[in-house]
Amino acid sequence: MCILPVEEWIMQIQENISLKALNTFGINADARFFATFSNTDELAALTTNDLRVPTMILGGGSNLLFTGNFNGLVLKNEIKGIEKIKEDDEFVWLKAGAGENWHQFVLYCIENNLGSVENLSLIPGNVGAGPMQNIGAYGVEMKDVFHELQAFHLQEKKLIPFTLADCGFGYRDSVFKRKYSNQFAILTVTCRLRKKPMFNTSYGAITQELEKAGVKELSIKAISDAVIRIRSSKLPDPSVIGNAGSFFKNPQITAQQFLTIKEQFPAIVAYPLEDGSVKLAAGWLIEQCGWKGYRKGDAGCHAKQALVLVNYGNASGKEIYDLSTEILQSVKEKFAVTLEKEVNIV
């Protein structure tokens, strides 16, 4: 039940609110209208209004770029809570509010000896972004631990459950980014965690980092700590330098395309996929085009990871976007490969 009548919830809507502190790029953009919600009733009340403007659900603000002010209603998801909903001999199912910080959720799992998400440590953003983006790192994706979610249809004002199949997960993709873009607010996400973890250390530099740290007995905490150290060494802290993590997806091309490119660029970094296609390292492609460490004003390409575009202080969203467009064009001209943005552009 609503604690306040609908009319009073609508009165909670503020006008002309800065979103600079609510996006990890630190872009200075304003929302025409703004409010927060911490349960379904509040969200329903806030979307039952006569503003007749676009509505945007905001989570941790870690995977978007504002290219200007948002002339609509921004609703910040602050649904919290983590609860065990069931378990058996092998698994525990945890339901988390979409407004929970993702990394804190991972740490909660580790503290409770629940495996499967340790490789996803230190990914910025909130739990709700997990299935929306199908977040992934070091050989693990959200789809590997996902059980179900509850979402609120913003127009029909009703709760709809989504199973693994319903979400249509792809590489950093889901139905919420395409088919159902801007139609739903994800409220809760349920993950299936292992009581007896299956360690995944084959991807990236995890094994080397574990050896470097002198780890004798493998554990989910040891893997999490290794991932945190690796990510911290490569990626800038958004609280220090504005960024949204990887700005571009690693492109997937056909085996024939790969052979053609490899003839001209023998050192190209690539990973064969099960379906016969090849995934290229977008960071390597961008670096070969000379962008790594590039800076123009306060917009730049990070010195340690070319996949990450950064705001060194007062860059506008348009300046970051224009830089990304130049990078896309140069990679296409040099390699005949079209990169795709991973970050959502608003």
Coordinates of C-alpha atoms in Angstrom, one line a residue:
M1 CA 0.0 0.0 0.0
C2 CA 1.1 3.6 -0.6
I3 CA 2.1 5.4 2.5
L4 CA 1.0 8.6 0.8
P5 CA -1.9 9.2 -1.6
V6 CA -1.1 9.4 -5.3
E7 CA -1.5 13.2 -5.2
E8 CA 1.1 13.5 -2.5
W9 CA 3.6 11.3 -4.3
I10 CA 3.2 13.4 -7.4
M11 CA 4.0 16.4 -5.2
Q12 CA 7.4 14.8 -4.5
I13 CA 8.4 15.5 -8.1
Q14 CA 11.1 18.2 -8.2
E15 CA 11.9 20.5 -11.1
N16 CA 15.2 21.4 -12.9
I17 CA 17.4 19.0 -10.9
S18 CA 21.1 18.6 -11.8
L19 CA 22.1 15.0 -12.7
K20 CA 25.8 15.6 -12.5
A21 CA 26.3 13.6 -9.2
L22 CA 24.0 10.8 -10.5
N23 CA 26.0 9.8 -13.6
T24 CA 29.5 8.3 -13.4
F25 CA 30.7 10.4 -16.4
G26 CA 30.0 13.4 -14.2
I27 CA 28.2 15.2 -17.1
N28 CA 26.5 18.4 -16.1
A29 CA 22.9 17.8 -17.3
D30 CA 19.6 18.7 -15.8
A31 CA 16.3 16.8 -15.6
R32 CA 13.2 18.9 -16.2
F33 CA 11.4 16.8 -13.5
F34 CA 12.9 14.4 -11.0
A35 CA 11.8 12.0 -8.2
T36 CA 12.9 8.8 -6.5
F37 CA 11.0 5.6 -5.7
S38 CA 11.7 2.8 -3.3
N39 CA 8.8 0.5 -4.0
T40 CA 6.2 -0.4 -6.7
D41 CA 3.4 1.7 -5.3
E42 CA 5.6 4.8 -5.3
L43 CA 6.6 4.1 -8.9
A44 CA 3.0 3.6 -10.0
A45 CA 1.9 6.8 -8.3
L46 CA 4.8 8.8 -9.9
T47 CA 4.0 7.6 -13.4
T48 CA 0.3 8.4 -13.0
N49 CA 0.6 12.1 -13.8
D50 CA -0.4 14.6 -16.4
L51 CA 3.2 15.8 -17.2
R52 CA 3.0 14.2 -20.7
V53 CA 6.7 14.1 -21.0
P54 CA 9.2 11.2 -21.6
T55 CA 10.0 9.1 -18.6
M56 CA 13.5 7.8 -17.8
I57 CA 14.4 5.2 -15.1
L58 CA 17.8 6.0 -13.6
G59 CA 19.8 3.4 -11.7
G60 CA 23.5 3.9 -10.8
G61 CA 24.1 6.1 -13.8
S62 CA 27.1 4.0 -14.7
N63 CA 26.3 3.1 -18.3
L64 CA 24.9 6.2 -19.9
L65 CA 26.0 9.4 -21.4
F66 CA 23.9 12.6 -21.3
T67 CA 24.5 14.6 -24.4
G68 CA 22.2 17.4 -23.1
N69 CA 19.5 18.1 -20.6
F70 CA 16.7 15.6 -20.2
N71 CA 13.4 17.4 -21.0
G72 CA 11.2 14.8 -19.2
L73 CA 10.8 13.0 -15.9
V74 CA 13.7 11.1 -14.4
L75 CA 12.8 8.5 -11.8
K76 CA 15.7 7.2 -9.7
N77 CA 15.3 3.6 -8.6
E78 CA 16.1 3.2 -4.9
I79 CA 14.5 -0.2 -4.3
K80 CA 16.8 -2.0 -1.9
G81 CA 17.0 -5.3 0.0
I82 CA 18.5 -8.8 -0.5
E83 CA 16.6 -11.9 0.6
K84 CA 17.0 -15.6 0.2
I85 CA 13.9 -17.0 -1.5
K86 CA 14.8 -20.7 -1.7
E87 CA 17.6 -23.2 -1.6
D88 CA 18.4 -26.8 -2.3
D89 CA 21.5 -29.0 -1.9
E90 CA 23.4 -27.1 -4.7
F91 CA 22.0 -23.6 -5.0
V92 CA 20.7 -20.6 -3.1
W93 CA 18.4 -18.1 -4.9
L94 CA 18.8 -14.5 -3.8
K95 CA 16.4 -11.7 -4.7
A96 CA 17.9 -8.2 -4.7
G97 CA 16.3 -4.8 -5.2
A98 CA 17.3 -3.2 -8.5
G99 CA 18.5 -0.2 -6.6
E100 CA 21.2 -2.2 -4.7
N101 CA 24.8 -1.5 -5.7
W102 CA 26.0 -4.4 -7.8
H103 CA 29.5 -4.7 -6.2
Q104 CA 28.0 -4.7 -2.8
F105 CA 25.7 -7.5 -3.8
V106 CA 28.7 -9.5 -5.0
L107 CA 30.5 -8.9 -1.7
Y108 CA 27.3 -10.1 0.1
C109 CA 27.4 -13.3 -1.9
I110 CA 31.1 -13.8 -1.1
E111 CA 30.6 -13.1 2.6
N112 CA 27.9 -15.8 2.6
N113 CA 30.0 -18.3 0.7
L114 CA 27.9 -18.2 -2.4
G115 CA 29.7 -18.6 -5.7
S116 CA 29.2 -17.7 -9.3
V117 CA 29.4 -13.8 -9.3
E118 CA 33.0 -13.3 -8.0
N119 CA 34.3 -12.7 -11.5
L120 CA 31.8 -9.8 -11.8
S121 CA 33.4 -7.9 -8.9
L122 CA 33.8 -4.2 -9.1
I123 CA 31.5 -3.7 -12.1
P124 CA 30.0 -0.3 -11.5
G125 CA 26.2 0.3 -11.3
N126 CA 23.2 -1.2 -9.6
V127 CA 21.6 -4.6 -9.7
G128 CA 18.9 -3.5 -12.1
A129 CA 21.5 -2.8 -14.8
G130 CA 22.7 -6.4 -14.6
P131 CA 20.1 -8.0 -16.8
M132 CA 19.5 -4.9 -18.8
Q133 CA 23.1 -4.9 -20.1
N134 CA 23.8 -8.6 -19.5
I135 CA 26.9 -7.4 -17.7
G136 CA 29.9 -9.6 -18.0
A137 CA 33.6 -9.9 -17.2
Y138 CA 36.4 -12.5 -17.0
G139 CA 34.4 -15.3 -18.6
V140 CA 31.1 -14.8 -16.7
E141 CA 27.9 -13.0 -17.8
M142 CA 24.7 -12.1 -15.9
K143 CA 22.8 -14.7 -17.9
D144 CA 25.0 -17.4 -16.2
V145 CA 23.6 -16.6 -12.8
F146 CA 20.2 -15.1 -13.7
H147 CA 17.0 -16.8 -12.6
E148 CA 14.2 -14.2 -13.0
L149 CA 13.2 -10.6 -12.5
Q150 CA 10.2 -8.5 -11.8
A151 CA 9.6 -5.5 -14.0
F152 CA 6.9 -2.7 -14.0
H153 CA 5.4 -1.7 -17.3
L154 CA 5.4 2.1 -17.3
Q155 CA 2.4 2.4 -19.6
E156 CA 0.2 -0.5 -18.6
K157 CA 1.1 0.0 -14.8
K158 CA 1.4 -3.7 -14.1
L159 CA 4.1 -6.1 -12.8
I160 CA 5.5 -8.6 -15.3
P161 CA 7.9 -11.4 -14.5
F162 CA 10.7 -12.2 -16.9
T163 CA 12.4 -15.6 -17.1
L164 CA 15.9 -16.3 -18.5
A165 CA 14.3 -17.0 -21.9
D166 CA 12.1 -13.9 -21.8
C167 CA 15.2 -11.6 -21.4
G168 CA 16.7 -12.5 -24.8
F169 CA 20.2 -12.1 -23.5
G170 CA 23.0 -11.4 -25.9
Y171 CA 26.5 -9.9 -25.8
R172 CA 25.9 -6.9 -23.5
D173 CA 22.3 -6.9 -24.7
S174 CA 18.8 -7.9 -23.7
V175 CA 15.2 -7.2 -24.7
F176 CA 15.2 -4.2 -22.4
K177 CA 17.7 -2.4 -24.6
R178 CA 15.9 -3.1 -27.9
K179 CA 12.4 -4.6 -28.1
Y180 CA 11.3 -3.1 -24.8
S181 CA 13.5 0.0 -24.7
N182 CA 12.1 2.6 -22.2
Q183 CA 9.0 0.5 -21.5
F184 CA 9.9 -1.2 -18.2
A185 CA 11.4 -0.4 -14.8
I186 CA 13.3 -3.4 -13.4
L187 CA 12.3 -3.7 -9.7
T188 CA 14.0 -6.9 -8.4
V189 CA 16.4 -9.5 -9.8
T190 CA 16.8 -13.0 -8.6
C191 CA 20.1 -14.8 -9.0
R192 CA 21.0 -18.5 -8.5
L193 CA 24.3 -18.9 -6.6
R194 CA 26.3 -22.0 -6.0
K195 CA 26.9 -23.4 -2.5
K196 CA 29.9 -25.3 -3.8
P197 CA 31.6 -22.9 -6.2
M198 CA 33.0 -23.8 -9.6
F199 CA 36.0 -21.6 -10.1
N200 CA 36.6 -19.8 -13.4
T201 CA 40.2 -18.5 -13.7
S202 CA 41.0 -19.1 -17.3
Y203 CA 40.0 -15.7 -18.7
G204 CA 42.3 -12.7 -18.8
A205 CA 45.0 -12.3 -16.2
I206 CA 43.2 -13.9 -13.2
T207 CA 45.6 -16.9 -12.9
Q208 CA 48.7 -14.7 -13.1
E209 CA 47.2 -12.3 -10.5
L210 CA 46.5 -15.2 -8.2
E211 CA 50.0 -16.5 -8.6
K212 CA 51.4 -13.0 -8.1
A213 CA 49.5 -12.7 -4.8
G214 CA 50.8 -16.0 -3.6
V215 CA 47.3 -17.6 -3.3
K216 CA 47.8 -21.3 -2.3
E217 CA 44.1 -22.2 -1.8
L218 CA 41.6 -21.1 -4.4
S219 CA 38.4 -19.5 -3.1
I220 CA 35.7 -17.2 -4.4
K221 CA 37.1 -14.4 -2.2
A222 CA 40.6 -14.9 -3.7
I223 CA 39.2 -14.6 -7.2
S224 CA 37.1 -11.6 -6.3
D225 CA 40.2 -9.9 -4.8
A226 CA 42.2 -10.7 -7.9
V227 CA 39.5 -9.3 -10.2
I228 CA 39.3 -6.1 -8.1
R229 CA 43.1 -5.6 -8.3
I230 CA 43.1 -6.2 -12.1
R231 CA 40.2 -3.8 -12.7
S232 CA 41.6 -1.2 -10.4
S233 CA 45.0 -1.3 -12.3
K234 CA 43.4 -0.9 -15.7
L235 CA 40.2 1.2 -15.2
P236 CA 39.9 4.7 -13.8
D237 CA 37.8 5.2 -10.6
P238 CA 34.6 7.2 -11.6
S239 CA 34.9 9.1 -8.4
V240 CA 38.2 10.4 -9.6
I241 CA 37.9 10.6 -13.4
G242 CA 34.4 10.6 -14.9
N243 CA 33.8 7.5 -17.1
A244 CA 31.3 4.7 -17.8
G245 CA 33.7 1.8 -18.1
S246 CA 34.0 0.2 -21.5
F247 CA 32.4 2.6 -24.0
F248 CA 32.5 0.1 -26.9
K249 CA 31.6 -3.6 -27.4
N250 CA 34.2 -6.1 -28.6
P251 CA 33.0 -6.6 -32.2
Q252 CA 32.2 -10.1 -33.6
I253 CA 33.1 -10.8 -37.2
T254 CA 33.2 -13.9 -39.5
A255 CA 36.2 -16.2 -39.7
Q256 CA 36.8 -15.1 -43.2
Q257 CA 36.8 -11.4 -42.3
F258 CA 39.2 -12.2 -39.5
L259 CA 41.6 -14.0 -41.9
T260 CA 41.5 -11.0 -44.2
I261 CA 42.3 -8.5 -41.4
K262 CA 45.0 -10.8 -40.0
E263 CA 46.9 -10.9 -43.3
Q264 CA 47.4 -7.1 -43.0
F265 CA 47.7 -7.0 -39.2
P266 CA 49.3 -10.2 -37.9
A267 CA 49.4 -9.1 -34.3
I268 CA 45.6 -8.5 -34.0
V269 CA 44.1 -9.6 -30.7
A270 CA 41.1 -12.0 -31.2
Y271 CA 39.2 -14.8 -29.6
P272 CA 37.5 -17.6 -31.6
L273 CA 33.8 -18.3 -30.6
E274 CA 31.9 -21.5 -30.5
D275 CA 29.7 -20.5 -33.5
G276 CA 32.7 -20.1 -35.7
S277 CA 32.8 -16.4 -35.6
V278 CA 35.7 -14.3 -34.0
K279 CA 35.6 -11.7 -31.3
L280 CA 38.1 -8.9 -31.7
A281 CA 39.5 -6.8 -28.9
A282 CA 38.0 -3.4 -29.5
G283 CA 40.6 -1.8 -27.2
W284 CA 43.4 -3.1 -29.4
L285 CA 41.7 -1.8 -32.6
I286 CA 41.3 1.7 -31.0
E287 CA 44.9 1.7 -29.8
Q288 CA 46.2 0.9 -33.2
C289 CA 44.4 4.0 -34.5
G290 CA 46.4 6.1 -32.1
W291 CA 43.6 7.0 -29.7
K292 CA 44.9 5.6 -26.4
G293 CA 45.8 8.5 -24.1
Y294 CA 44.3 11.0 -26.5
R295 CA 42.9 14.2 -24.9
K296 CA 41.1 17.2 -26.3
G297 CA 40.0 19.6 -23.7
D298 CA 38.5 17.5 -20.9
A299 CA 37.3 14.7 -23.2
G300 CA 39.8 11.9 -23.7
C301 CA 40.6 8.2 -24.2
H302 CA 42.1 6.6 -21.1
A303 CA 45.9 6.2 -21.0
K304 CA 45.7 2.6 -19.7
Q305 CA 42.6 1.3 -21.5
A306 CA 41.6 2.5 -24.9
L307 CA 38.1 1.1 -24.5
V308 CA 37.3 3.7 -21.8
L309 CA 36.4 7.3 -22.7
V310 CA 36.9 9.8 -19.9
N311 CA 35.8 13.2 -18.6
Y312 CA 38.7 14.9 -17.0
G313 CA 36.6 17.5 -15.5
N314 CA 34.2 19.7 -17.4
A315 CA 33.7 17.9 -20.7
S316 CA 30.2 18.0 -22.1
G317 CA 28.3 14.9 -23.1
K318 CA 28.4 16.1 -26.7
E319 CA 32.2 16.4 -26.6
I320 CA 32.5 12.8 -25.3
Y321 CA 30.0 11.6 -28.0
D322 CA 31.8 13.4 -30.8
L323 CA 35.1 11.8 -29.7
S324 CA 33.4 8.4 -29.8
T325 CA 32.2 9.1 -33.3
E326 CA 35.7 10.0 -34.5
I327 CA 37.0 6.8 -32.9
L328 CA 34.3 4.7 -34.6
Q329 CA 35.1 6.2 -38.0
S330 CA 38.9 5.7 -37.7
V331 CA 38.5 2.0 -36.7
K332 CA 36.1 1.5 -39.6
E333 CA 38.5 3.1 -42.1
K334 CA 41.6 1.2 -40.9
F335 CA 40.1 -2.2 -40.2
A336 CA 36.7 -2.2 -42.1
V337 CA 35.2 -3.1 -38.7
T338 CA 32.2 -1.3 -37.2
L339 CA 32.3 -0.8 -33.5
E340 CA 29.1 -0.5 -31.5
K341 CA 28.7 1.7 -28.4
E342 CA 28.0 -0.2 -25.2
V343 CA 27.1 3.0 -23.3
N344 CA 23.5 4.2 -23.6
I345 CA 23.2 7.7 -25.2
V346 CA 20.6 10.0 -23.8

